[in-house]
Short mmCIF file of C-alpha atoms in Angstrom, two decimals:
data_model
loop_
_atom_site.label_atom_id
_atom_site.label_comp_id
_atom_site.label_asym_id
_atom_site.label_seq_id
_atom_site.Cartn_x
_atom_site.Cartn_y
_atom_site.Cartn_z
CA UNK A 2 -43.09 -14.85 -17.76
CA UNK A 3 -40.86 -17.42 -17.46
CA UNK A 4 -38.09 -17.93 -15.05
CA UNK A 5 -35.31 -18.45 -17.77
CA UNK A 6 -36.60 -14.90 -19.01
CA UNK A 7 -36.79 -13.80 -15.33
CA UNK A 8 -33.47 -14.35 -15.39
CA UNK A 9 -32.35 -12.25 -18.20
CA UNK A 10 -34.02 -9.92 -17.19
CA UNK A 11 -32.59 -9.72 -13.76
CA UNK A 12 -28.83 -9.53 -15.11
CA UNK A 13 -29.66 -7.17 -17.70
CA UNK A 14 -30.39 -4.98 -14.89
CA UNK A 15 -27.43 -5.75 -12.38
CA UNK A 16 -25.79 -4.89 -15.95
CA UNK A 17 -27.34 -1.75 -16.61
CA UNK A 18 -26.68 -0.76 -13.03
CA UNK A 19 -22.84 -1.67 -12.61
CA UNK A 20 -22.37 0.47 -15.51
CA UNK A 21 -23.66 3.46 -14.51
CA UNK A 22 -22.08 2.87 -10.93
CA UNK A 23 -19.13 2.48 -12.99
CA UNK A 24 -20.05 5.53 -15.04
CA UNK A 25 -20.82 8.04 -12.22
CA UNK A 26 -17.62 7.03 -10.46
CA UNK A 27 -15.16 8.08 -12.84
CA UNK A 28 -17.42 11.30 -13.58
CA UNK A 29 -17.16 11.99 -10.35
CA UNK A 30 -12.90 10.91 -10.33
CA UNK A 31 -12.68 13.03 -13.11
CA UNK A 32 -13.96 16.29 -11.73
CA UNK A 33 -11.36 15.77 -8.92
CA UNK A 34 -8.62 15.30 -11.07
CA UNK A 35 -9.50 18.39 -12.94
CA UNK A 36 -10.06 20.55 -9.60
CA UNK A 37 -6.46 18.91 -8.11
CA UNK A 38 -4.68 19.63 -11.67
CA UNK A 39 -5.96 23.29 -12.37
CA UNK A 40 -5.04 24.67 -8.48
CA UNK A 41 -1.92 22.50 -8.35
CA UNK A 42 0.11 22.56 -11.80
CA UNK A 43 0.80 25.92 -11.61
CA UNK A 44 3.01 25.33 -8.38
CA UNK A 45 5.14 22.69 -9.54
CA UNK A 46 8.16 23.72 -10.21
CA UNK A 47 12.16 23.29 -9.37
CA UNK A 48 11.59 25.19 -5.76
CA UNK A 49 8.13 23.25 -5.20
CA UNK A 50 11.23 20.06 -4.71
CA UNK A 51 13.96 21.32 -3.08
CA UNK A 52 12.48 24.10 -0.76
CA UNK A 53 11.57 23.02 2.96
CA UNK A 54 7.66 24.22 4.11
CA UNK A 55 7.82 27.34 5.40
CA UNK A 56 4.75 29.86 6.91
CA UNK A 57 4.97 31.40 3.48
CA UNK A 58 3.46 29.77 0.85
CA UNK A 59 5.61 31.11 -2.21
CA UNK A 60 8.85 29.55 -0.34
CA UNK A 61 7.05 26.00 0.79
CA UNK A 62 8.01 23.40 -0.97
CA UNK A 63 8.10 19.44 -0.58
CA UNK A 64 11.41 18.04 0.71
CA UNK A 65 11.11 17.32 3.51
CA UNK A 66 8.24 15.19 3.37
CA UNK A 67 9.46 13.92 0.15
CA UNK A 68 12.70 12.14 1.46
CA UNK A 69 10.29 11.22 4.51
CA UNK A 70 7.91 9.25 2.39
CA UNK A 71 11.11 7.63 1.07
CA UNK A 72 12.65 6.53 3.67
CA UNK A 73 9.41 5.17 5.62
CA UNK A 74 7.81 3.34 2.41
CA UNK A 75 11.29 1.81 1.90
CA UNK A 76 11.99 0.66 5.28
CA UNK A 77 8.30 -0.92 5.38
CA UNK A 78 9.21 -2.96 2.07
CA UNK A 79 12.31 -4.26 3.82
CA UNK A 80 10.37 -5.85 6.94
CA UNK A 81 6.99 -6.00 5.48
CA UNK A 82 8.08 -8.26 2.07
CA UNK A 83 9.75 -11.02 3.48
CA UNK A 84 7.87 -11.21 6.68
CA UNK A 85 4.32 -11.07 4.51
CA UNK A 86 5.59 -13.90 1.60
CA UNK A 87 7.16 -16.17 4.65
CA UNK A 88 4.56 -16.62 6.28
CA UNK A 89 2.04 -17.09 3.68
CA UNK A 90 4.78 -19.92 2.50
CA UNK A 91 4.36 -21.33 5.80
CA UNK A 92 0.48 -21.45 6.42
CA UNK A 93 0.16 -22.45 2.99
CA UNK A 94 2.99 -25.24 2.77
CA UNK A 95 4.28 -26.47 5.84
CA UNK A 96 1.36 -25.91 8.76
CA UNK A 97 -1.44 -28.35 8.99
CA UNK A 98 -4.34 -27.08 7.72
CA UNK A 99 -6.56 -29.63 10.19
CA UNK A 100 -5.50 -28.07 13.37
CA UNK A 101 -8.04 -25.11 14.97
CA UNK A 102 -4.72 -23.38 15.86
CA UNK A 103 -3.95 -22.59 11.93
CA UNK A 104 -7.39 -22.03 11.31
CA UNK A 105 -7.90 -19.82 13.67
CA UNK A 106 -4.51 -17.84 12.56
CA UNK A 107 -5.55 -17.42 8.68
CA UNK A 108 -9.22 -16.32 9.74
CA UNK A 109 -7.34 -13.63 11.98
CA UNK A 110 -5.11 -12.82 9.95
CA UNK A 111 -8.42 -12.28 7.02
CA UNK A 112 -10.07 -10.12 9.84
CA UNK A 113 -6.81 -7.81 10.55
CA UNK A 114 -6.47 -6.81 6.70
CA UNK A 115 -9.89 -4.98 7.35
CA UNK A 116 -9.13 -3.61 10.69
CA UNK A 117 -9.10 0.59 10.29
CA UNK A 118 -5.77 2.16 10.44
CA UNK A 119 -6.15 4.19 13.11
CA UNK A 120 -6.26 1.04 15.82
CA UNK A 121 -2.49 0.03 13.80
CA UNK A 122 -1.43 3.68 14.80
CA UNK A 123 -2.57 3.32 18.67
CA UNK A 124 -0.78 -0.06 18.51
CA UNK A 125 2.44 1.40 16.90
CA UNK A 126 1.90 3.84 19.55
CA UNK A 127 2.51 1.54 22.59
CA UNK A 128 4.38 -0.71 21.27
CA UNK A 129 7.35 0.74 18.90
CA UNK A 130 7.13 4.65 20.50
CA UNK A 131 6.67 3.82 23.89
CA UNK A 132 7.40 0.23 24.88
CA UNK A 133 10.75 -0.15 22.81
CA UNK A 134 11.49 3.59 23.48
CA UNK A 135 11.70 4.33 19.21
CA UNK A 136 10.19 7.65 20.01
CA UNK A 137 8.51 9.28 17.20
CA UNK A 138 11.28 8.07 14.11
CA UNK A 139 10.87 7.08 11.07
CA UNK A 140 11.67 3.54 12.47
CA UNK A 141 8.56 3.55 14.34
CA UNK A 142 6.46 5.19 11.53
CA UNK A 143 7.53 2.06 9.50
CA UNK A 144 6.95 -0.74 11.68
CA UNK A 145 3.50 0.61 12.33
CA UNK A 146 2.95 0.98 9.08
CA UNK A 147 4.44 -2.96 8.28
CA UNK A 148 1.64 -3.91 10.39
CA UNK A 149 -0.88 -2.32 8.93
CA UNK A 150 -0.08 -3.96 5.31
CA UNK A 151 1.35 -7.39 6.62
CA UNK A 152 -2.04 -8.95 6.81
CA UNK A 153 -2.94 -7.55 2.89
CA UNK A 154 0.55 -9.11 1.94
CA UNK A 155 0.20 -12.24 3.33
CA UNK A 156 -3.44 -13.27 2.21
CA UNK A 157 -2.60 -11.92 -1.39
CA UNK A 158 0.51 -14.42 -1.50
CA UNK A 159 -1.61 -17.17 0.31
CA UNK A 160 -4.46 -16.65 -2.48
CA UNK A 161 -1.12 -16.68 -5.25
CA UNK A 162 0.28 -19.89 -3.69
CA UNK A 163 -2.91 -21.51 -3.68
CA UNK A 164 -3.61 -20.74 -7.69
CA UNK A 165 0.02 -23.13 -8.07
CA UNK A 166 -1.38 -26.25 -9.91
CA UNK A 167 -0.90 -29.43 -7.92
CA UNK A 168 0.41 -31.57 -10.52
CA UNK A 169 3.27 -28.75 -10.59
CA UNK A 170 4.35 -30.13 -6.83
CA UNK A 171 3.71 -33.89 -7.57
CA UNK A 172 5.77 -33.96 -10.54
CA UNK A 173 8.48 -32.07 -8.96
CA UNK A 174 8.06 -34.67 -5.86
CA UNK A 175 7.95 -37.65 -8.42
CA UNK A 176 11.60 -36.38 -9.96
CA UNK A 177 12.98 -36.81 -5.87
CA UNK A 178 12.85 -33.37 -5.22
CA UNK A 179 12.76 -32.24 -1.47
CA UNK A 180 9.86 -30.21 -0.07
CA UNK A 181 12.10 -27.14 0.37
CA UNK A 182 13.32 -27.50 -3.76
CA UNK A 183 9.56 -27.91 -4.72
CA UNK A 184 8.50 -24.87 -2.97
CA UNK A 185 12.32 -22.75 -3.93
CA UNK A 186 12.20 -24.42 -7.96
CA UNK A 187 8.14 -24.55 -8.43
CA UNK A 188 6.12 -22.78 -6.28
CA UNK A 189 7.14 -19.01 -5.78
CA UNK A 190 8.23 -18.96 -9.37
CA UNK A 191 4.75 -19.37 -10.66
CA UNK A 192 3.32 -17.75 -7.78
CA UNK A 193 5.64 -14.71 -7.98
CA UNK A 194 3.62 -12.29 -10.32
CA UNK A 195 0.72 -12.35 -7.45
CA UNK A 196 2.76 -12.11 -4.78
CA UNK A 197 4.46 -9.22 -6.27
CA UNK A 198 1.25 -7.29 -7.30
CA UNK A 199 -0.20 -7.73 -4.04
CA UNK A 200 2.69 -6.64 -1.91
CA UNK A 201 3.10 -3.41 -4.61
CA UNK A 202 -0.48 -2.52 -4.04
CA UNK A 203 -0.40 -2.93 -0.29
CA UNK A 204 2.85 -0.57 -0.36
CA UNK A 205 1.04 1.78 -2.43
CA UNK A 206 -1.94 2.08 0.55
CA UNK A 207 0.99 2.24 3.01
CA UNK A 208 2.26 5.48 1.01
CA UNK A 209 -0.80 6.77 0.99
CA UNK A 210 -1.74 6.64 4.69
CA UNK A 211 -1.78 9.52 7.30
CA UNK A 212 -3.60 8.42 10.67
CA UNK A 213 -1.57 5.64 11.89
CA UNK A 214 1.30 8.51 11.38
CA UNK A 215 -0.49 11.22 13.11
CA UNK A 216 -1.26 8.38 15.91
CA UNK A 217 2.22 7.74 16.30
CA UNK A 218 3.45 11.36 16.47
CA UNK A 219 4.93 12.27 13.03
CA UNK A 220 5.41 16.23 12.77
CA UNK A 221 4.12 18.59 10.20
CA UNK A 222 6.59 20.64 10.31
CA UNK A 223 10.55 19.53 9.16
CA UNK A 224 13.15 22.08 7.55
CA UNK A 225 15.72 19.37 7.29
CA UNK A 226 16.20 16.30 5.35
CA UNK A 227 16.16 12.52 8.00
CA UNK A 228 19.77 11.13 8.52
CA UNK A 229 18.98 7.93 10.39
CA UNK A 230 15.95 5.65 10.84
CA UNK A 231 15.75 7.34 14.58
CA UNK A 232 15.07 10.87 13.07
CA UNK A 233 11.84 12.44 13.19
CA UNK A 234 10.30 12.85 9.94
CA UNK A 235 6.89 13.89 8.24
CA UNK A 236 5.72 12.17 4.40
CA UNK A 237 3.64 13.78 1.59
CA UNK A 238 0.00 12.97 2.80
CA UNK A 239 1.03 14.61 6.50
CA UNK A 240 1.97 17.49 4.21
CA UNK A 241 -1.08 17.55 2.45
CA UNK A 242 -3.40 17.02 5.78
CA UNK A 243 -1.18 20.54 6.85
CA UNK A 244 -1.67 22.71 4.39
CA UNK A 245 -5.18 21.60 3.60
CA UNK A 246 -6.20 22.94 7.33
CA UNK A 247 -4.91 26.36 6.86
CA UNK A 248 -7.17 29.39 5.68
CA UNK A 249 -5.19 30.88 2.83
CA UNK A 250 -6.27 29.57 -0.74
CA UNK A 251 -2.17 29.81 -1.66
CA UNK A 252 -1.80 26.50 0.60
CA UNK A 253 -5.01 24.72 -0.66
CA UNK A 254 -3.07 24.82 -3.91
CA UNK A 255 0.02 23.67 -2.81
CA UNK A 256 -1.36 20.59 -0.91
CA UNK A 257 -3.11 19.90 -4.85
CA UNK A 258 0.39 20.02 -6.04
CA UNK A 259 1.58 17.66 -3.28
CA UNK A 260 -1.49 15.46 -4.03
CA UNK A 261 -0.37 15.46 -7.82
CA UNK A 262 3.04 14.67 -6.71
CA UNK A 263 1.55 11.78 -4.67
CA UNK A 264 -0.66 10.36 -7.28
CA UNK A 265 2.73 10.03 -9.72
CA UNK A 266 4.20 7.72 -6.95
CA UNK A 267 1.01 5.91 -6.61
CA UNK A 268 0.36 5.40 -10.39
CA UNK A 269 4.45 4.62 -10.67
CA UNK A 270 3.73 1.85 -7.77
CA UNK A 271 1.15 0.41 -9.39
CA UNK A 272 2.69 0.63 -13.19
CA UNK A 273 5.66 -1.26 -11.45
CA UNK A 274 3.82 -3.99 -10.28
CA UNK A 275 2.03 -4.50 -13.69
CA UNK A 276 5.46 -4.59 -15.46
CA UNK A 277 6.50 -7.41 -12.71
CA UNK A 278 3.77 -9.38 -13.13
CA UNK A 279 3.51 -9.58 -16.89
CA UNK A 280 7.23 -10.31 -16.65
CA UNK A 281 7.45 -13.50 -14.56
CA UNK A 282 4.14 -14.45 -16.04
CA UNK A 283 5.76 -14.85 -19.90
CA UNK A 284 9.00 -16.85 -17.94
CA UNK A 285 6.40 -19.37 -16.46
CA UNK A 286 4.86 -19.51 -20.13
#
């Protein structure tokens, strides 16, 4: 047999098997979704939103952790964003790429976005609860949580920056423009769509995460709604890690419900970064 056929043969078969990978993964996806839908549907309701948990699972509901999630996913976008995109502009444009002190930066910064969350929850532990005195706030939940995603943001906006063609920059340099007008007028334009679905996504994990929170000290428990950033709080997935551990079936379902609820944010995250990115993508066409 000859090599060329060797060949063929050899990606048929990666073929063949990412398929069925494929396949068995959303078989397997789709008997969740059925499980989570059946036991939770039938709690959603008007109460299921605006009643606080309670030791009774016909009067538990989601607001609490509802308003939490809110508040700590929106705080993280506020310090995570521009923190993530400015210094991806900066490794990317304006530091030296031949010095071992960037290189060694970007490679860290690579290693941190696989780091487990966990260790960010320890560190958010010592340094925003205890060390800055934070306590156990939503403040503290957030900034543990902007560490955990920073590293995601800023090597999917370094990997959008670097897709910029160069003759984009040299022609805006050959009309006199300054470095700061090239990368203002030319380069996050046409880099934006990435940078946006990248930052989206990494919020979207950040929504989704419990053990940094648990780390850090968030409750389980709230029957009131958080005033301030310095307010303790609890979020959906802390919900769902409750009611999961207790031994009646009623709160089984209503953590499916609260998963259901979850997935709608997650699939409304994602559907907004879509809509982003195929919108600055037809302005740069």
């Amino acid at each position: 047999m000859s090599n060329v056929k060797k060949r063929k043969l050899i990606d048929k078969g990666f073929h063949i098997l990412v398929f069925l990978t494929t396949l068995f993964g959303l078989l397997i996806l789709s008997i969740l979704l059925f499980d989570i839908l059946k036991d939770g549907l039938k709690w959603i309701n008007i109460e299921f939103f605006t009643n606080f948990t309670s030791r009774f699972a016909e009067k538990a509901g989601i607001r609490a952790p509802l308003f939490g999630s809110i508040w700590i996913i929106t705080i993280t976008m506020i310090f995570a964003f521009p923190i993530g995109v400015g210094s991806a502009l900066y490794l990317e444009e304006y530091s030296d790429d031949k010095k071992i002190l960037t290189k060694i930066i970007k490679l860290n910064i690579s290693n941190l976005a696989g780091v487990p969350s966990i260790v960010f929850g320890i560190l958010g532990l010592g340094i925003f609860v205890n060390f800055l005195g934070f306590g156990r706030s939503i403040l503290s939940g957030a900034l543990t949580l902007t560490l955990l995603i920073l590293p995601i943001i800023i090597v999917s906006s370094q990997e959008a920056i670097k897709s910029v063609p160069k003759e984009l920059r040299h022609g805006a340099y050959a009309l006199g423009a300054t470095k700061w007008q090239v990368v203002k007028g030319v380069v996050l334009p046409y880099s934006l769509p990435g940078i946006l679905t990248g930052s989206i996504l990494a919020i979207a994990r950040a929504l989704g995460e419990t053990a940094p929170l648990i780390i850090i000290g968030a409750v389980t428990f709230i029957a009131f709604i958080p005033e301030s950033i310095f307010d303790k709080f609890t979020t959906l997935p802390m919900q769902v890690y409750n009611w999961s551990t207790m031994p009646q079936t009623e709160f089984h379902d209503l953590a499916a419900g609260a998963i259901i609820i979850l997935l709608i944010l997650l699939l409304g995250a994602n559907a907004v970064a879509i809509i982003l990115r195929n919108k600055y993508q037809n302005r740069i066409k």
